[in-house]
Coordinates of C-alpha atoms and ligand atoms in Angstrom, one line a residue:
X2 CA 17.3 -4.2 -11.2
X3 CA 14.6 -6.6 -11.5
X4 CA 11.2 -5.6 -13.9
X5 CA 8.8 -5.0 -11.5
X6 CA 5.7 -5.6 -14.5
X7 CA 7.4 -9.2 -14.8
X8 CA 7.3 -10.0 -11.3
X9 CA 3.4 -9.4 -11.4
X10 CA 3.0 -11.2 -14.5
X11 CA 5.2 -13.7 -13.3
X12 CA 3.3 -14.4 -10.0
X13 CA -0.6 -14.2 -12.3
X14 CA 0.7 -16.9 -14.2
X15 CA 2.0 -18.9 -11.3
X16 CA -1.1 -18.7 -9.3
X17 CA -3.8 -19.0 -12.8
X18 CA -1.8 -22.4 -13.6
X19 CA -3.5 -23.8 -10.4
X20 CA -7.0 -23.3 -11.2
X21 CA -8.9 -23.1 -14.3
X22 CA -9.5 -19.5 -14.8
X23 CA -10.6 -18.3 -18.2
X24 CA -7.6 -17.4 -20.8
X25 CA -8.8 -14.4 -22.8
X26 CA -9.3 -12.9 -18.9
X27 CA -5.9 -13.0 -18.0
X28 CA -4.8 -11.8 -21.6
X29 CA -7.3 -8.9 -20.5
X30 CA -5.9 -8.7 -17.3
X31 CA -2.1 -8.3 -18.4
X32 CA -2.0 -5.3 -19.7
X33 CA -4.0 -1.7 -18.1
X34 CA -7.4 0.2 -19.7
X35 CA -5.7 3.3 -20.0
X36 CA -2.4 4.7 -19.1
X37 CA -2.1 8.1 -18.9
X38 CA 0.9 10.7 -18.7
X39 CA 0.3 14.1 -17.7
X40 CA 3.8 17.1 -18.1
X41 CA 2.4 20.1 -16.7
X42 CA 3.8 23.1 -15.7
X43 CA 4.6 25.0 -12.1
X44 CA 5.9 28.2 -11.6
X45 CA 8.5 28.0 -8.6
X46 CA 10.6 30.8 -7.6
X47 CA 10.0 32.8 -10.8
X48 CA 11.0 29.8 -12.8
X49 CA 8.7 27.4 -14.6
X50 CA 9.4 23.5 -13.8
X51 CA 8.0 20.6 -16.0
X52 CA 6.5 17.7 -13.5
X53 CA 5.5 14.5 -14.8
X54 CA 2.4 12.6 -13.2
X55 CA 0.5 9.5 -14.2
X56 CA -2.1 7.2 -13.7
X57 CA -2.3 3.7 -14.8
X58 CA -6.5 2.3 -14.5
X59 CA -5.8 -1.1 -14.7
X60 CA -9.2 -2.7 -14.6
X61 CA -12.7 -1.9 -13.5
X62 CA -14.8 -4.8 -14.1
X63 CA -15.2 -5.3 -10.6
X64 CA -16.2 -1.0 -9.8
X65 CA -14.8 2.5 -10.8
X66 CA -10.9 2.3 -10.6
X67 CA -9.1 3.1 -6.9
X68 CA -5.6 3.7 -6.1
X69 CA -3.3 6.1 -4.2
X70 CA -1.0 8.4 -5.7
X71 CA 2.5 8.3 -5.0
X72 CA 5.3 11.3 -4.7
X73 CA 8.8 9.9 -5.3
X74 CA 11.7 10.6 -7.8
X75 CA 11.5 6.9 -8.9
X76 CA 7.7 6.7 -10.0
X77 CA 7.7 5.4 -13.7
X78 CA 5.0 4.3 -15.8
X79 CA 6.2 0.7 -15.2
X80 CA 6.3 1.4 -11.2
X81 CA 2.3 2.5 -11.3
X82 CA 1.1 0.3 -14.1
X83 CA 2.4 -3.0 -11.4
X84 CA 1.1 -1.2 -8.7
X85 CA -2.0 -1.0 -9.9
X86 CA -2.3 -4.4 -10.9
X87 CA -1.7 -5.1 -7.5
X88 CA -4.6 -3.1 -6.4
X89 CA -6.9 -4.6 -8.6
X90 CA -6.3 -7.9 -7.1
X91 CA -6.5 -6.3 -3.4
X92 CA -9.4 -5.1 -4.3
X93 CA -11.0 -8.2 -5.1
X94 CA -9.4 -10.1 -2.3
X95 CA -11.4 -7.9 0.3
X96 CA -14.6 -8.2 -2.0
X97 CA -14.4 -4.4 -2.2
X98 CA -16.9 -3.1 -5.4
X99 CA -13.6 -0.8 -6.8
X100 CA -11.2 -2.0 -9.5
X101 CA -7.7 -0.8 -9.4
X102 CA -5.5 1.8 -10.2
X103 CA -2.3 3.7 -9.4
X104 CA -0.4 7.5 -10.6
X105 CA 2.1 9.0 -8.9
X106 CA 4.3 12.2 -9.5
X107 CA 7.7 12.4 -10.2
X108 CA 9.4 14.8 -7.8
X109 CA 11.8 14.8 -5.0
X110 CA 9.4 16.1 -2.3
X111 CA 12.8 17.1 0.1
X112 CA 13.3 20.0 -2.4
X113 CA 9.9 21.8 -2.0
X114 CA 8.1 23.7 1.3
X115 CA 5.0 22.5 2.1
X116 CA 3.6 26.3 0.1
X117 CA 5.3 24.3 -3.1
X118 CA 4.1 21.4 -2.6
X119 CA 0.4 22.6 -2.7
X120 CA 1.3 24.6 -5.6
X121 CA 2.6 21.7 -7.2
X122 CA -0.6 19.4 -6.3
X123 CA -3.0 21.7 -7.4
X124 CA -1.6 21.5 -10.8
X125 CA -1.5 17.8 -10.8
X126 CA -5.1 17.8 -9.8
X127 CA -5.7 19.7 -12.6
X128 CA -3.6 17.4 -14.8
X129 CA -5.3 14.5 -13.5
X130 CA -9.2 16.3 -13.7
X131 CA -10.3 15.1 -16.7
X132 CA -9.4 11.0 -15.9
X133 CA -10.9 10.7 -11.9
X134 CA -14.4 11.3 -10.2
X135 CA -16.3 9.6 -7.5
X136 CA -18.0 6.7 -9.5
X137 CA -14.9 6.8 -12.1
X138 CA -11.2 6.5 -10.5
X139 CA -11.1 7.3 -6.8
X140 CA -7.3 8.1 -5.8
X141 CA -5.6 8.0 -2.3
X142 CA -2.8 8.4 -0.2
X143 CA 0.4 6.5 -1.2
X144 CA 4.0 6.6 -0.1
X145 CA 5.1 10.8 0.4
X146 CA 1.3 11.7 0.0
X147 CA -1.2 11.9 3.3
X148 CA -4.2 13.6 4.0
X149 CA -3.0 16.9 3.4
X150 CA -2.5 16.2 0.2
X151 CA -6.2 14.5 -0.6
X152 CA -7.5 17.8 0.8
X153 CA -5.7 20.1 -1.3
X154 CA -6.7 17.6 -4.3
X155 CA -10.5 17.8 -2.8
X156 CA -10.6 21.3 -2.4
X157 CA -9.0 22.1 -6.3
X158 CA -11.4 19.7 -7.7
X159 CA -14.2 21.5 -5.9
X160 CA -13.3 25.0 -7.2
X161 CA -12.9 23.1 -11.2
X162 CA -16.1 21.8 -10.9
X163 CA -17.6 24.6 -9.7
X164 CA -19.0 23.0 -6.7
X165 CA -17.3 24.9 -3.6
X166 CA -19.7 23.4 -0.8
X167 CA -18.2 20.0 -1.0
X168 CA -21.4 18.1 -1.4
X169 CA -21.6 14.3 -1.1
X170 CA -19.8 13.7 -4.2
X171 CA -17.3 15.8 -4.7
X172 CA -15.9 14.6 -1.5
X173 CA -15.9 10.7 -2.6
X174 CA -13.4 12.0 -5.4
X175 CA -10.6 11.3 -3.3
X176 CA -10.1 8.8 -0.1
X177 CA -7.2 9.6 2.9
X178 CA -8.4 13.4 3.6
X179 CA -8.3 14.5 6.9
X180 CA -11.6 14.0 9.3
X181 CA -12.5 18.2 8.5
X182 CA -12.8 17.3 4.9
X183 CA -14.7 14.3 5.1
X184 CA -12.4 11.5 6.2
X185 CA -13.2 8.9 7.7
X186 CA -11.9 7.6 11.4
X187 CA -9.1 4.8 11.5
X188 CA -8.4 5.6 7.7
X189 CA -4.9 6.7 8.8
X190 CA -3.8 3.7 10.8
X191 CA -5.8 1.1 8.7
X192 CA -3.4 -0.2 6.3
X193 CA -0.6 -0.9 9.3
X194 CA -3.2 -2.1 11.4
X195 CA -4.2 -4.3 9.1
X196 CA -1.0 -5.6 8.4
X197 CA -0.4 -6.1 12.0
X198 CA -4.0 -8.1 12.7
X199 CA -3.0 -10.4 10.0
X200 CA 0.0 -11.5 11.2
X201 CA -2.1 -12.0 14.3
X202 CA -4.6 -14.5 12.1
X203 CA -1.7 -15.8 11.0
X204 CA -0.4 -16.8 14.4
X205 CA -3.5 -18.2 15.4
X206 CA -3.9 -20.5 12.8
X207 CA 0.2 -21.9 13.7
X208 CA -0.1 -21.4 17.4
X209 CA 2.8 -19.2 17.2
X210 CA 2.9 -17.3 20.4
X211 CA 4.1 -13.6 18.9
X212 CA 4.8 -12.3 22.6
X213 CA 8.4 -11.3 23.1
X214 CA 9.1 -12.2 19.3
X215 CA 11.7 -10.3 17.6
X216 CA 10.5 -8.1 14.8
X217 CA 12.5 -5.6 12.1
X218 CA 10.8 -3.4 9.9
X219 CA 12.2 -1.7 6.5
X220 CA 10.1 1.7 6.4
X221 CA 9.0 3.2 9.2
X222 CA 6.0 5.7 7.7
X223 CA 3.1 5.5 8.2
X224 CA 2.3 1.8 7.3
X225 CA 5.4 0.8 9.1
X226 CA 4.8 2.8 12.2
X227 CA 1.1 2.1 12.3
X228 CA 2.1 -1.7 12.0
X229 CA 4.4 -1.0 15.0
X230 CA 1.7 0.6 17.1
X231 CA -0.4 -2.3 17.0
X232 CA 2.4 -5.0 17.3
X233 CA 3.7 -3.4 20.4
X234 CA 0.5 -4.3 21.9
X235 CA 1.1 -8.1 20.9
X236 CA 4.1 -8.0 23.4
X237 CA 6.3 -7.6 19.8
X238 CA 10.0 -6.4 20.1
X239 CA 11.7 -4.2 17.2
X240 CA 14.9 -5.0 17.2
X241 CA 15.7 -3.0 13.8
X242 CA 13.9 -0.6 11.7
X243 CA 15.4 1.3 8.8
X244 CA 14.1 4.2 6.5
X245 CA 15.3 5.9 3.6
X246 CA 18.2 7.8 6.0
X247 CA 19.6 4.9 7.6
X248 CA 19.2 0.9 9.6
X249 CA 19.6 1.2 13.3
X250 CA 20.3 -2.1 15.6
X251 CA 19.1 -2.0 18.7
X252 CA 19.1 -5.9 20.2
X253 CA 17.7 -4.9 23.4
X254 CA 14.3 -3.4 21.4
X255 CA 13.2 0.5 20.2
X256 CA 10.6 2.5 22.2
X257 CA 8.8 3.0 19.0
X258 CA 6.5 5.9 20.5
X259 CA 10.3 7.9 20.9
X260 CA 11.2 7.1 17.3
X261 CA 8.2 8.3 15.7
X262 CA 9.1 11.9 17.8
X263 CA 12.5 11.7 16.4
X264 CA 11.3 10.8 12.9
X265 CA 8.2 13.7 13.1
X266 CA 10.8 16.2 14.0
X267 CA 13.7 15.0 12.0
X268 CA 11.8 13.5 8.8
X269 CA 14.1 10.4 9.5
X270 CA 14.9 7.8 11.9
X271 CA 18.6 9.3 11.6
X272 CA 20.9 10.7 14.9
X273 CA 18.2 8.7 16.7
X274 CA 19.5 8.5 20.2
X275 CA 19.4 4.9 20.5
X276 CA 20.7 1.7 18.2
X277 CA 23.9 1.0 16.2
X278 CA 24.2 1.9 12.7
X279 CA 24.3 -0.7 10.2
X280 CA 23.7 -1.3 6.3
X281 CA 20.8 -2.1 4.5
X282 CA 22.9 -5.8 4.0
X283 CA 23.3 -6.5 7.5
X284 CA 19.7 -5.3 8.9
X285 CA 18.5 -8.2 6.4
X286 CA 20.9 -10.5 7.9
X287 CA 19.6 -10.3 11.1
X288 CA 18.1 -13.5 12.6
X289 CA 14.3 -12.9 14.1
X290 CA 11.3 -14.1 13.9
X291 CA 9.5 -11.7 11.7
X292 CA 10.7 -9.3 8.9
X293 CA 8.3 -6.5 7.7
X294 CA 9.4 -4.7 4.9
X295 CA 7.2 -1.4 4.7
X296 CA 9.1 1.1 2.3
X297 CA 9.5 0.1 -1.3
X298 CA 9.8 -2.4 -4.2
X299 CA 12.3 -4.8 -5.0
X300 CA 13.7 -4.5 -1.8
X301 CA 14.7 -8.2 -1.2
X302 CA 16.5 -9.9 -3.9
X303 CA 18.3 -13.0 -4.4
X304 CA 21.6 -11.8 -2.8
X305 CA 19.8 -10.7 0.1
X306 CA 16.9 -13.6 0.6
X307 CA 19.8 -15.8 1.3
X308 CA 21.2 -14.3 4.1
X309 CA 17.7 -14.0 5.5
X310 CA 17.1 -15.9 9.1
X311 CA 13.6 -15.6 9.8
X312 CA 10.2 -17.5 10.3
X313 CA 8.2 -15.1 8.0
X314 CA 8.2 -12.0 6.2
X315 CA 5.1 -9.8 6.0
X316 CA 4.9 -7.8 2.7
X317 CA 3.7 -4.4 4.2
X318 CA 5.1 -2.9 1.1
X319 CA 3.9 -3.3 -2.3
X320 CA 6.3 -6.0 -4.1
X321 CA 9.0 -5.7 -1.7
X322 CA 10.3 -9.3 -2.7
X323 CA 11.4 -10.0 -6.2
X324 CA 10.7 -13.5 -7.9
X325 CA 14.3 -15.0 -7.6
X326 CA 14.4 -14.2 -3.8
X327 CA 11.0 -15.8 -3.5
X328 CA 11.9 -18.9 -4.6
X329 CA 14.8 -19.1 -2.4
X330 CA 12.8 -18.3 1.1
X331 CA 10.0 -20.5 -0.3
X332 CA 13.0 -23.1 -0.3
X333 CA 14.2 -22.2 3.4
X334 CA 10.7 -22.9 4.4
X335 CA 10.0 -18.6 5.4
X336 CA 6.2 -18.2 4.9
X337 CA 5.6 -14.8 3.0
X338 CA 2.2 -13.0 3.5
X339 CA 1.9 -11.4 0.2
X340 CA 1.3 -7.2 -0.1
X341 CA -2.0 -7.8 -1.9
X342 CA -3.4 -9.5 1.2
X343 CA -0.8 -7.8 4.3
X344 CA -1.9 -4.6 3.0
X345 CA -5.4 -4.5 2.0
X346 CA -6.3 -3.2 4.9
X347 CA -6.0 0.3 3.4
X348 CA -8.2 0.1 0.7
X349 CA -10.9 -1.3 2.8
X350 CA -11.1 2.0 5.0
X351 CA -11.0 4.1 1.6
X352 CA -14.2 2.0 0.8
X353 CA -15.7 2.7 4.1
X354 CA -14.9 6.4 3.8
X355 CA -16.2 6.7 -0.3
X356 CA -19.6 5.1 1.3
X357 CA -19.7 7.9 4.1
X358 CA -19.2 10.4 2.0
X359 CA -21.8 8.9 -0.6
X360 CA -24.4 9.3 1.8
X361 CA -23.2 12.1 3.5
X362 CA -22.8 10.0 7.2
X363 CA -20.0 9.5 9.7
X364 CA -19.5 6.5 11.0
X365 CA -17.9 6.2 14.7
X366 CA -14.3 4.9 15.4
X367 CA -15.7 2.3 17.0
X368 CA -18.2 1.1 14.5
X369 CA -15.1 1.3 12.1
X370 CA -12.7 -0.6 13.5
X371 CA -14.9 -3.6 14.7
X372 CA -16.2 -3.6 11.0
X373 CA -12.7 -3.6 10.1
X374 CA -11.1 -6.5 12.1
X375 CA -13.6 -8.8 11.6
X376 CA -13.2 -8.3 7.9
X377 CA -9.5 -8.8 8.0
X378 CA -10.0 -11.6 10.3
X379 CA -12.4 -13.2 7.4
X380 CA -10.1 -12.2 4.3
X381 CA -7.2 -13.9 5.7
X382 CA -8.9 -16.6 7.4
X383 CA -10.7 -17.4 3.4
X384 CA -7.2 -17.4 2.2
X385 CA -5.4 -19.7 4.3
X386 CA -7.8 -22.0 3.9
X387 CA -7.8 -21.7 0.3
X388 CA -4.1 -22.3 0.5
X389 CA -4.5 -25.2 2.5
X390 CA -7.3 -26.9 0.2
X391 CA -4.8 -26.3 -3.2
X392 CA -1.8 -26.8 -0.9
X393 CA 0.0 -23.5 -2.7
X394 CA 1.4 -20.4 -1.0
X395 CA -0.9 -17.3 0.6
X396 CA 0.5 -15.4 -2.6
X397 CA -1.0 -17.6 -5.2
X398 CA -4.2 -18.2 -3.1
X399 CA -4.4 -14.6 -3.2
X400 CA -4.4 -14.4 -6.6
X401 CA -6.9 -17.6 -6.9
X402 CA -9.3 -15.8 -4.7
X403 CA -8.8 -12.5 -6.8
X404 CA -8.8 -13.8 -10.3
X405 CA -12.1 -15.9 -9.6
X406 CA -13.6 -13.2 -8.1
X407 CA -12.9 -11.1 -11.0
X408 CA -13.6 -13.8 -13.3
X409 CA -17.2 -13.8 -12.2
X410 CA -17.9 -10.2 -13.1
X411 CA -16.0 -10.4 -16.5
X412 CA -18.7 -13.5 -17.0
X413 CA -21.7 -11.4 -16.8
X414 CA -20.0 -9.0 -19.4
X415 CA -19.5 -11.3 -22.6
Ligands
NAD11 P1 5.3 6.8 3.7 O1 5.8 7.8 2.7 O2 4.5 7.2 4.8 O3 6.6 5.9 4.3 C1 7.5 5.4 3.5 C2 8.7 4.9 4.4 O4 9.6 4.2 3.5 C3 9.4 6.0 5.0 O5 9.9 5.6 6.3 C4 10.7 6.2 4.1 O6 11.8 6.8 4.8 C5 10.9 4.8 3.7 N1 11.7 4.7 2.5 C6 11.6 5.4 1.4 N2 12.6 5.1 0.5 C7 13.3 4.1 1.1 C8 14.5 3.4 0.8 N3 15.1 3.6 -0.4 N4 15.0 2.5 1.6 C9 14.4 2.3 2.8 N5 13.3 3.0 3.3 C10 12.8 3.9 2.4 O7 4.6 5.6 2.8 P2 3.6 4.5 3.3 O8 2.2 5.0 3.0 O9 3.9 4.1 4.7 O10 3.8 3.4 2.2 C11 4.8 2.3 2.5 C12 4.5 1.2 1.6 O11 3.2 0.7 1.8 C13 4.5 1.5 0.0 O12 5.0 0.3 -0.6 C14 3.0 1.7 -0.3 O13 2.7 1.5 -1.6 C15 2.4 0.6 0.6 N6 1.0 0.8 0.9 C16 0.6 2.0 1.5 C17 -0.8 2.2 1.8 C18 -1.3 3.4 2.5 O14 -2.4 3.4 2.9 N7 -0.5 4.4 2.7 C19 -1.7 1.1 1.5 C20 -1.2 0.0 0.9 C21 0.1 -0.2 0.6

């Protein structure tokens, strides 16, 4: 498998060739502040187990470091220190005042009850004390982590600090908690919605009429079902959507509202009552318009870019496409919209929620999301025409945005 820390380095070289962006910055930018690893001990069952957790704080020229925190039996130090690359770009792409970061735990959440699991997370929280706070490294919800999880992290940090009343700050710690611990509306749906409204901007700008379009989605969580949610209202068709259990064909389309059930109840899209079986090969194979992968890295490769039959793929997921396969689909003309830009939409809400909580205000669902779509609306609008003016791909005008954006700051500091 593919290095995912030369894919990123790969794609900051591509895009910095296109502009003049200064050197020793992108010497900075290649390698993280601080990357830490944290072993720590849980007692389970009367036996003690050693977990490992880590954060990578890439950069935080532009504001204190943000990321979410991932539970998977994969995370690596290489896995967090790309991803949170990638975050310090999205956070620059959305003009958000946070730099970027990442940490994740390595654990196979299947084998724990929900009583481990905040066991578990407490002691992480403890691990990961020292390194985060709300004007230093704000962390979030990743892939196996949701708002339960930010308020157990919340409420442990509270009782270490000594500060049991959640005041102001001690709730802007953490970003993804649950409304009762000082969430903030449409944070849960943001980053699918946002993948979802730019595809919309997206169709604008190519008068590309997405009703009745065929979609398939790789991941069906809760960007990938959030992305659905909105699509469907587009007049969108899933066709396929796979998970970590299994693909399922259904030509005719899914009622996606009947999946999520079966996937809440089940954990997995699998013995859903409707849709053929098929491989992870053959899903990608499937001609539509639009693919959306939404689960994992490195999910598209060379073998399988060239089997792929679509008009675009929408990186829901963080690096889902590895540099070889790009090349390829850049060759069969596939427009990619790039994870730091699909799926920005995430950390935007987390800044909107870090403000509410500064100044101890909720903000209505309403003033949210209008706040919200117009800014996506702008970011990718800003984008394509940037792409258009240096007549490159959204990817590298992504990073030309980013990197100047960033640039400026690092200015005012030599
Ligand atoms: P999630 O845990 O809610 O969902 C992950 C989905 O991926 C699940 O459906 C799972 O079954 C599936 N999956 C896991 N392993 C798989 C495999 N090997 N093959 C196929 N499917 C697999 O996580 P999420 O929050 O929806 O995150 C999905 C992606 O979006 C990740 O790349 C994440 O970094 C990225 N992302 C998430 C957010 C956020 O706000 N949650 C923000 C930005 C980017």
């Amino acid at each position: 498998m593919k290095n995912i820390i030369n894919i990123v380095d790969n794609q900051i070289k591509k895009a910095s060739s296109k502009i003049r962006v200064n050197e020793n910055l992108i010497k900075i930018l290649n390698k993280p502040i601080n990357e830490i690893k944290m072993n720590f001990p849980v007692l389970i069952n009367d036996k003690v187990e050693i977990f490992s957790g880590y954060r990578v704080q890439h950069n935080n020229f532009m504001g204190p470091f943000k990321g979410g925190l991932r539970y998977h039996n994969h995370v690596s130090m290489d896995e967090v220190n790309a991803l949170a690359q990638w975050m310090t770009y999205k956070c620059a792409i959305q003009d958000i005042p946070f730099g970027g970061a990442k940490g994740g735990l390595s654990i196979d959440v299947n084998k724990y009850n929900d009583k481990e699991l905040q066991k578990i997370t407490r002691q992480f929280t403890k691990s990961l004390y020292p390194y985060i706070g709300s004007n230093k490294d704000i962390p979030a919800p990743d892939v196996n982590t949701n708002s339960q999880i930010m308020d157990w992290m919340t409420d442990e940090y509270n009782i270490i600090s000594g500060n049991h009343n959640s005041t102001c700050n001690m709730k802007s710690v953490f970003t993804g908690k649950s409304i009762n611990f000082g969430g903030s509306y449409v944070r849960q749906e943001a980053t699918g919605r946002g993948v979802a409204l730019t595809i919309k901007e997206w169709a604008d700008k190519k008068d590309y009429n997405l009703r009745g379009k065929n979609y398939i989605i790789q991941g069906f969580g809760n960007v990938g079902y959030h992305t659905c949610e909105v699509l469907s209202t587009f007049g969108m068709n899933l066709i396929a959507v796979g998970d970590h259990s299994c693909y399922l064909y259904a030509p005719e389309g899914l009622n996606i509202f009947n999946l999520k059930n079966h996937s809440n109840i089940n954990k997995s899209i699998k013995n859903y009552e409707f849709g053929n079986e098929i491989t992870k090969e053959d899903f990608f194979k499937l001609k539509c318009d639009i693919i959306i992968p939404s689960a994992l890295e490195l999910q598209i490769n060379k073998k399988i870019a060239e089997n792929i039959d679509c008009t675009l793929i929408v990186e829901a997921a963080n690096g889902p496409i590895d540099d070889e396969a790009e090349v390829i689909l850049e060759n069969k003309n596939i427009t990619i919209i790039p994870d730091i830009l699909a799926n920005s939409g995430g950390v935007l809400v987390s800044y909107y929620e870090w403000l509410q909580n500064k100044s101890d205000e909720y903000w209505s669902e309403k003033e949210i999301r209008d706040k919200f779509d117009d800014k996506i609306a702008d970011t990718f609008k800003k984008i394509y025409s940037l792409s258009i003016r240096n007549n490159c791909s959204l990817r590298d005008a992504s990073y030309i945005y980013s990197l100047t954006q960033i640039e400026k700051n690092y200015m005012c500091r030599i």
